[in-house]
Amino acid sequence: NTKEDPDLRKPIIAGNWKMNMTNTEAKKLIGEIIPLVKGADVEVVVCPNLTCLAAAVELTRGTGISVGAQNMHWEPKGAFTGETSVAMLKDIGVTHVIIGHSERRAYFAETDETVNKKVLVALENGLTPIVCVGESLGQREAGKAADVVSHQTAAALKNVPAGKADRVVMAYEPIWAIGTGKTATAQDANEINTVVRETLAWLFGSEIADRVRIQYGGSMNAKNADELMAQPNVDGGLIGGASLKAADFSKIVLFGK
Ligand code: 13P
């Protein structure tokens, strides 16, 4: 049980603000979050909309809070109207990027292949990818959750050099739990997170797999965070709705306290 060795995997709590918060609202929310999470012994990441990233980096400077983007393109530059390159994110001080969120897979035609290209580019350029995997309700009911998630994990991390694999953050987000108020039970979350770790061990060996943080996401909130975070293979949370309120988000960051 690696919870007994917290140095192995520092918990990581990230807020995915999705398409919420204008720049003005985002700055206010960050201002509220900063004092509430001061001194937290976990990695804290906020992922606001693209238009708020530069301001978020400035506001969080020196606070220990990191800033992540919600997406990026894999090409270094060129004629890709509306897209954002890794260099553009790095230039303004962004350190993390969510890749392959189920909403992007469902609404913006992301595939295991595009997810993989983005993961490789993030790692090559020193950004921390937060790689999302998770099954649909139909897949769960058909008993395929473990298979789907294992396959998505392997596909997302294809050709990742073993030497860089421990910089990846995985996020298990069952689609049926996202924005629905239906959280996976702590046992279900831990079971699939364990499948993710076993897949990582198969890909990179268990020593590396044991160092990768695996988040849970899907209706995680201030009430259920303690129980989820107590699971041996839940090393963090990717929070949607509850990350939009400073009081709720900070309670999750301070889980167990
Ligand atoms: P909710 O916390 O709103 O269910 O969203 C989870 C999520 O998709 C985070 O990426």
Tab-separated table of N, CA, C and O in Angstrom, residues 7 29 61 84 100 102 133 152 159 166 179 187 202-203:
chain	number	residue	atom	x	y	z
A	7	ASP	N	5.818	9.730	-0.297
A	7	ASP	CA	6.838	10.309	-1.170
A	7	ASP	C	6.809	9.687	-2.566
A	7	ASP	O	7.268	10.280	-3.532
A	29	LEU	N	-12.040	33.879	-8.869
A	29	LEU	CA	-12.018	32.540	-8.269
A	29	LEU	C	-10.610	32.165	-7.808
A	29	LEU	O	-10.427	31.626	-6.710
A	61	ARG	N	1.590	32.812	-9.430
A	61	ARG	CA	3.047	32.800	-9.297
A	61	ARG	C	3.449	32.816	-7.828
A	61	ARG	O	2.957	33.635	-7.048
A	84	THR	N	-4.106	25.495	-30.526
A	84	THR	CA	-3.069	26.027	-29.634
A	84	THR	C	-1.912	25.039	-29.582
A	84	THR	O	-2.138	23.849	-29.386
A	100	GLY	N	-7.383	14.353	-23.905
A	100	GLY	CA	-8.322	13.261	-24.161
A	100	GLY	C	-9.491	13.198	-23.210
A	100	GLY	O	-10.038	12.104	-22.959
A	102	SER	N	-13.163	13.025	-21.968
A	102	SER	CA	-14.246	12.323	-22.682
A	102	SER	C	-15.145	13.300	-23.457
A	102	SER	O	-15.733	12.934	-24.469
A	133	VAL	N	-9.099	8.756	-19.267
A	133	VAL	CA	-9.652	7.506	-19.798
A	133	VAL	C	-10.936	7.214	-19.016
A	133	VAL	O	-11.117	7.727	-17.913
A	152	GLN	N	-7.598	1.983	-23.604
A	152	GLN	CA	-7.389	3.432	-23.788
A	152	GLN	C	-6.045	3.872	-23.203
A	152	GLN	O	-5.354	4.718	-23.775
A	159	ASN	N	4.385	4.335	-27.486
A	159	ASN	CA	5.677	4.968	-27.816
A	159	ASN	C	6.167	5.992	-26.786
A	159	ASN	O	7.123	6.723	-27.062
A	166	ASP	N	6.850	8.254	-15.962
A	166	ASP	CA	6.380	8.608	-14.609
A	166	ASP	C	5.981	10.083	-14.503
A	166	ASP	O	5.494	10.523	-13.473
A	179	GLY	N	-20.505	14.966	-14.251
A	179	GLY	CA	-21.566	15.972	-14.258
A	179	GLY	C	-22.941	15.409	-13.929
A	179	GLY	O	-23.951	16.084	-14.103
A	187	GLN	N	-14.720	1.959	-4.028
A	187	GLN	CA	-14.193	0.638	-4.409
A	187	GLN	C	-14.117	0.504	-5.930
A	187	GLN	O	-13.135	-0.005	-6.472
A	202	TRP	N	2.532	-3.253	-17.117
A	202	TRP	CA	2.741	-4.097	-18.291
A	202	TRP	C	3.518	-3.313	-19.357
A	202	TRP	O	4.398	-3.844	-20.030
A	203	LEU	N	3.236	-2.011	-19.470
A	203	LEU	CA	3.901	-1.184	-20.483
A	203	LEU	C	5.319	-0.796	-20.082
A	203	LEU	O	6.229	-0.791	-20.917
